[in-house]
Coordinates of C-alpha atoms in Angstrom, one line a residue:
Chain A
M815 CA 86.2 -63.9 -1.1
S816 CA 87.9 -66.4 -3.3
Y817 CA 87.9 -66.2 -7.0
E818 CA 86.7 -69.8 -7.4
I819 CA 83.6 -69.3 -5.2
T820 CA 82.7 -66.3 -7.2
L821 CA 83.1 -68.2 -10.5
V822 CA 81.0 -71.2 -9.3
L823 CA 78.2 -69.0 -7.9
G824 CA 78.2 -66.8 -10.9
I825 CA 78.0 -69.7 -13.3
M826 CA 75.2 -71.3 -11.3
L827 CA 73.3 -68.0 -11.3
V828 CA 73.7 -67.3 -15.0
G829 CA 73.1 -70.8 -16.0
V830 CA 70.0 -71.4 -14.0
T831 CA 68.6 -68.0 -15.0
F832 CA 69.2 -68.7 -18.7
V833 CA 67.5 -72.1 -18.4
A834 CA 64.6 -70.5 -16.6
L835 CA 64.1 -68.0 -19.4
L836 CA 64.3 -70.7 -22.1
V837 CA 62.0 -73.3 -20.6
R838 CA 58.4 -73.1 -22.0
K839 CA 56.5 -74.1 -18.9
L840 CA 56.1 -71.0 -16.7
V841 CA 55.9 -73.1 -13.6
W842 CA 59.3 -74.4 -14.2
S843 CA 60.5 -70.9 -15.0
L844 CA 59.1 -69.7 -11.7
I845 CA 60.8 -72.6 -9.7
L846 CA 64.2 -72.0 -11.4
L847 CA 64.0 -68.2 -10.8
F848 CA 63.3 -68.9 -7.2
Y849 CA 66.4 -71.0 -7.1
S850 CA 68.5 -68.5 -8.9
S851 CA 67.3 -65.7 -6.6
I852 CA 68.6 -67.7 -3.7
V853 CA 71.9 -68.2 -5.5
F854 CA 72.1 -64.4 -6.1
G855 CA 71.5 -63.7 -2.4
A856 CA 74.1 -66.3 -1.5
L857 CA 76.6 -64.5 -3.7
L858 CA 75.9 -61.2 -2.0
I859 CA 76.2 -62.8 1.4
A860 CA 79.5 -64.5 0.5
Y861 CA 80.9 -61.0 -0.2
G862 CA 79.9 -59.8 3.2
A863 CA 76.8 -57.9 2.1
A864 CA 74.5 -60.0 4.4
F865 CA 71.8 -57.3 4.6
A866 CA 71.5 -56.9 0.8
G867 CA 71.6 -60.6 0.2
L868 CA 68.9 -61.4 2.8
F869 CA 66.8 -58.5 1.5
H870 CA 67.2 -59.9 -2.0
I871 CA 66.1 -63.4 -0.9
I872 CA 63.2 -62.1 1.1
T873 CA 62.0 -59.8 -1.7
F874 CA 62.5 -62.0 -4.8
A875 CA 62.4 -65.5 -3.5
G876 CA 59.7 -64.7 -1.1
A877 CA 57.3 -61.9 -2.1
V878 CA 57.8 -61.8 -5.9
S879 CA 57.7 -65.6 -6.3
V880 CA 54.5 -65.8 -4.3
L881 CA 53.1 -63.0 -6.5
F882 CA 54.1 -64.8 -9.7
M883 CA 52.4 -68.0 -8.3
V884 CA 49.2 -66.1 -7.6
I885 CA 49.3 -64.7 -11.1
L886 CA 49.7 -68.1 -12.6
M887 CA 46.8 -69.4 -10.5
I888 CA 44.6 -66.5 -11.6
V889 CA 45.4 -66.7 -15.3
G890 CA 45.0 -70.5 -15.4
A891 CA 45.6 -72.9 -18.2
E892 CA 47.0 -70.4 -20.7
A893 CA 50.0 -69.5 -18.6
W894 CA 51.1 -73.1 -17.9
E895 CA 52.4 -73.7 -21.3
Y896 CA 52.4 -71.6 -24.4
P897 CA 53.8 -72.0 -28.0
D898 CA 56.8 -69.8 -28.4
K899 CA 59.2 -70.8 -31.2
L900 CA 62.2 -68.8 -32.3
G901 CA 61.8 -67.7 -35.9
K902 CA 61.8 -64.7 -38.1
D903 CA 59.6 -62.8 -35.7
N904 CA 62.3 -63.1 -33.0
L905 CA 65.2 -62.1 -35.3
V906 CA 64.9 -58.4 -34.5
G907 CA 65.0 -59.2 -30.8
M908 CA 68.0 -61.4 -31.1
I909 CA 69.8 -58.7 -33.1
L910 CA 69.0 -56.1 -30.5
A911 CA 70.4 -58.4 -27.8
I912 CA 73.6 -58.8 -29.7
L913 CA 73.8 -55.0 -30.3
A914 CA 73.4 -54.5 -26.6
A915 CA 76.0 -57.1 -25.9
I916 CA 78.8 -55.5 -27.9
P917 CA 79.2 -52.3 -25.7
L918 CA 78.9 -54.4 -22.5
V919 CA 81.7 -56.8 -23.6
L920 CA 83.8 -53.8 -24.7
L921 CA 83.1 -52.1 -21.4
V922 CA 84.3 -55.0 -19.3
S923 CA 87.4 -55.5 -21.5
N924 CA 88.5 -51.8 -21.1
F925 CA 88.9 -51.5 -24.9
E926 CA 89.6 -47.9 -26.1
P927 CA 88.5 -47.2 -29.7
F928 CA 90.4 -44.0 -30.1
P929 CA 93.5 -44.1 -27.9
G930 CA 94.8 -40.7 -27.1
R931 CA 92.0 -38.5 -28.3
I932 CA 89.6 -38.9 -25.5
T933 CA 92.4 -38.7 -23.0
E934 CA 93.7 -35.4 -24.5
Q935 CA 90.2 -33.9 -24.2
V936 CA 89.9 -34.9 -20.6
Q937 CA 93.4 -33.4 -19.9
L938 CA 92.4 -30.2 -21.5
S939 CA 89.4 -30.0 -19.2
G940 CA 91.6 -30.5 -16.2
L941 CA 89.9 -33.6 -15.0
T942 CA 92.9 -35.9 -14.9
A943 CA 92.9 -36.9 -11.3
Q944 CA 91.2 -40.2 -10.6
P945 CA 88.8 -39.9 -7.7
D946 CA 89.1 -42.1 -4.8
G947 CA 86.1 -43.9 -3.3
A948 CA 83.8 -46.8 -3.7
L949 CA 82.9 -46.2 -7.3
G950 CA 86.2 -44.7 -8.4
F951 CA 86.7 -47.4 -11.0
L952 CA 83.9 -45.8 -13.0
W953 CA 86.3 -43.0 -13.8
L954 CA 88.4 -45.4 -15.8
L955 CA 85.4 -46.2 -18.0
R956 CA 84.4 -42.6 -18.7
S957 CA 85.3 -42.9 -22.3
W958 CA 82.7 -45.5 -22.8
D959 CA 79.8 -44.4 -20.8
L960 CA 78.4 -42.1 -23.4
L961 CA 78.7 -44.7 -26.2
L962 CA 77.1 -47.3 -24.0
V963 CA 74.2 -45.1 -23.1
V964 CA 73.6 -44.1 -26.7
I965 CA 73.6 -47.7 -28.0
L966 CA 71.4 -48.9 -25.2
V967 CA 68.9 -46.1 -25.7
A968 CA 68.9 -46.8 -29.5
A969 CA 68.4 -50.5 -28.8
A970 CA 65.6 -49.8 -26.4
M971 CA 63.8 -47.5 -28.9
L972 CA 64.1 -50.2 -31.6
G973 CA 62.8 -52.8 -29.2
V974 CA 59.8 -50.6 -28.3
M975 CA 59.1 -49.9 -32.0
N976 CA 59.4 -53.7 -32.6
L977 CA 57.0 -54.5 -29.8
F978 CA 54.3 -52.1 -30.8
S979 CA 54.5 -52.1 -34.6
R980 CA 54.2 -55.8 -35.5
E981 CA 50.9 -57.5 -35.9
G982 CA 52.5 -60.7 -34.6
G983 CA 51.8 -64.3 -35.5
V984 CA 48.2 -64.3 -34.3
E985 CA 46.7 -63.4 -37.6
K986 CA 48.8 -65.8 -39.6
Chain B
M790 CA 90.4 -60.9 -14.9
N791 CA 89.8 -60.1 -11.3
E792 CA 86.7 -60.7 -9.2
Q793 CA 85.2 -57.3 -10.0
Q794 CA 85.4 -57.8 -13.7
L795 CA 84.1 -61.4 -13.3
L796 CA 81.0 -60.1 -11.5
Q797 CA 80.6 -57.4 -14.2
V798 CA 80.6 -60.1 -16.9
F799 CA 78.0 -62.1 -15.0
A800 CA 75.9 -58.9 -14.6
A801 CA 76.1 -58.3 -18.3
L802 CA 75.1 -61.8 -19.1
L803 CA 72.1 -61.5 -16.7
F804 CA 71.0 -58.3 -18.3
L805 CA 71.3 -59.6 -21.8
S806 CA 69.4 -62.8 -20.9
G807 CA 66.5 -60.7 -19.5
F808 CA 66.6 -58.4 -22.5
G809 CA 66.5 -61.3 -24.9
A810 CA 63.6 -62.9 -23.1
I811 CA 61.7 -59.6 -23.3
A812 CA 62.4 -59.2 -27.0
T813 CA 61.6 -62.7 -28.1
T814 CA 58.8 -64.0 -26.0
K815 CA 55.1 -63.7 -26.6
N816 CA 53.8 -64.1 -23.1
L817 CA 53.4 -61.1 -20.7
V818 CA 54.3 -63.1 -17.6
K819 CA 57.5 -64.3 -19.3
M820 CA 58.3 -60.7 -20.2
I821 CA 58.1 -59.7 -16.6
M822 CA 60.3 -62.6 -15.7
G823 CA 62.8 -61.2 -18.2
F824 CA 62.5 -57.8 -16.6
Q825 CA 63.2 -59.3 -13.2
V826 CA 66.4 -60.8 -14.6
M827 CA 67.4 -57.5 -16.0
I828 CA 66.9 -56.0 -12.5
W829 CA 69.2 -58.7 -11.1
G830 CA 71.9 -57.8 -13.7
A831 CA 71.7 -54.1 -12.7
N832 CA 71.9 -55.0 -9.1
L833 CA 74.9 -57.2 -9.6
A834 CA 76.6 -54.4 -11.7
L835 CA 76.0 -51.9 -8.9
F836 CA 77.3 -54.4 -6.3
A837 CA 80.4 -55.1 -8.4
G838 CA 81.0 -51.4 -9.0
G839 CA 81.4 -50.8 -5.3
L840 CA 84.0 -53.5 -4.6
V841 CA 87.3 -52.0 -3.5
N842 CA 90.1 -54.6 -3.3
G843 CA 87.5 -57.4 -3.1
Q844 CA 85.7 -55.7 -0.2
V845 CA 82.2 -54.5 -0.4
T846 CA 81.3 -50.9 0.6
F847 CA 78.4 -49.5 2.3
F848 CA 77.5 -47.2 -0.6
S849 CA 77.1 -50.0 -3.1
T850 CA 75.1 -52.1 -0.6
S851 CA 72.8 -49.2 -0.1
L852 CA 72.4 -48.8 -3.9
V853 CA 71.6 -52.5 -4.3
V854 CA 69.0 -52.4 -1.5
I855 CA 67.3 -49.4 -3.0
S856 CA 67.4 -51.0 -6.5
I857 CA 65.9 -54.2 -5.1
S858 CA 63.0 -52.2 -3.5
I859 CA 62.3 -50.2 -6.7
G860 CA 62.6 -53.3 -8.9
A861 CA 60.2 -55.3 -6.8
S862 CA 57.7 -52.5 -6.7
V863 CA 57.8 -52.0 -10.5
E864 CA 57.5 -55.7 -11.0
A865 CA 54.4 -56.0 -8.7
L866 CA 52.8 -53.1 -10.6
A867 CA 53.5 -54.8 -14.0
L868 CA 52.0 -58.0 -12.7
S869 CA 48.8 -56.2 -11.7
L870 CA 48.6 -54.7 -15.1
V871 CA 49.0 -58.1 -16.6
I872 CA 46.0 -59.3 -14.6
L873 CA 44.0 -56.3 -15.8
A874 CA 44.9 -57.0 -19.4
Y875 CA 44.0 -60.6 -19.1
R876 CA 40.6 -59.9 -17.6
R877 CA 39.9 -57.4 -20.3
Y878 CA 41.2 -59.2 -23.3
G879 CA 41.4 -62.8 -22.2
T880 CA 44.9 -63.5 -23.4
L881 CA 48.5 -63.0 -22.4
N882 CA 49.8 -62.6 -26.0
P883 CA 50.8 -58.9 -26.5
W884 CA 50.3 -59.1 -30.2
E885 CA 46.8 -60.4 -29.8
I886 CA 46.1 -57.8 -27.1
R887 CA 47.2 -55.1 -29.5
R888 CA 45.0 -56.6 -32.3
L889 CA 42.0 -56.7 -29.9
A890 CA 42.6 -53.2 -28.7
H891 CA 42.0 -51.8 -32.2

């Protein structure tokens, strides 16, 4: 699998998905998610995982898209278009997204905050040999998994508190 | 940056896009769409995690298939709950649903 094909398919996938989540009309969101699910399946198929790719296309581009369509038909006019402006109410959500982005970016960049300390602790425990296997690369990221989990759990808790504590813009 | 790290970056972007949609929107259907995108990010991360020298492994493919099944099931359940909430409260705005519930 060439690097260029991965880059093109990935940019298509992320770009279309981002636009699908930003557009206000839910019908357009549904159509764009349908398209991006096909791109996702094509990405899996291009890497040789034909079963997973076809299963993804059948599930999300087929069943789930039809399910969304039925939901939009049942709900009716309210779901076709809705007012949703970014403002102070969405500030907490954007901050949480940025907080969740920081450990993920650090994760993929293999950044080590305390070089030496974590490695010494692991050496004292005798777990220095890197395991072989399909997911052996996760061993290289062992110094970050705990921090990632803690930050994501904290962000999720804040998000849940934000969702269920605000009164929203309805009463304004 | 090799292909594995590139896929991980795309997975992170997908996950964050879905998380941002869930945190900022005021429509339950759009929230479920964001949840779907988060599932895609997790699937892509699982898939990228199983790449060895650019080749996919059976273990990661199995994990992706299982994650797809579970994600689609949870999503269908969430959509059914949305229909129940809409029939009961007549709106898809979660803040208004919360106000009407009290």
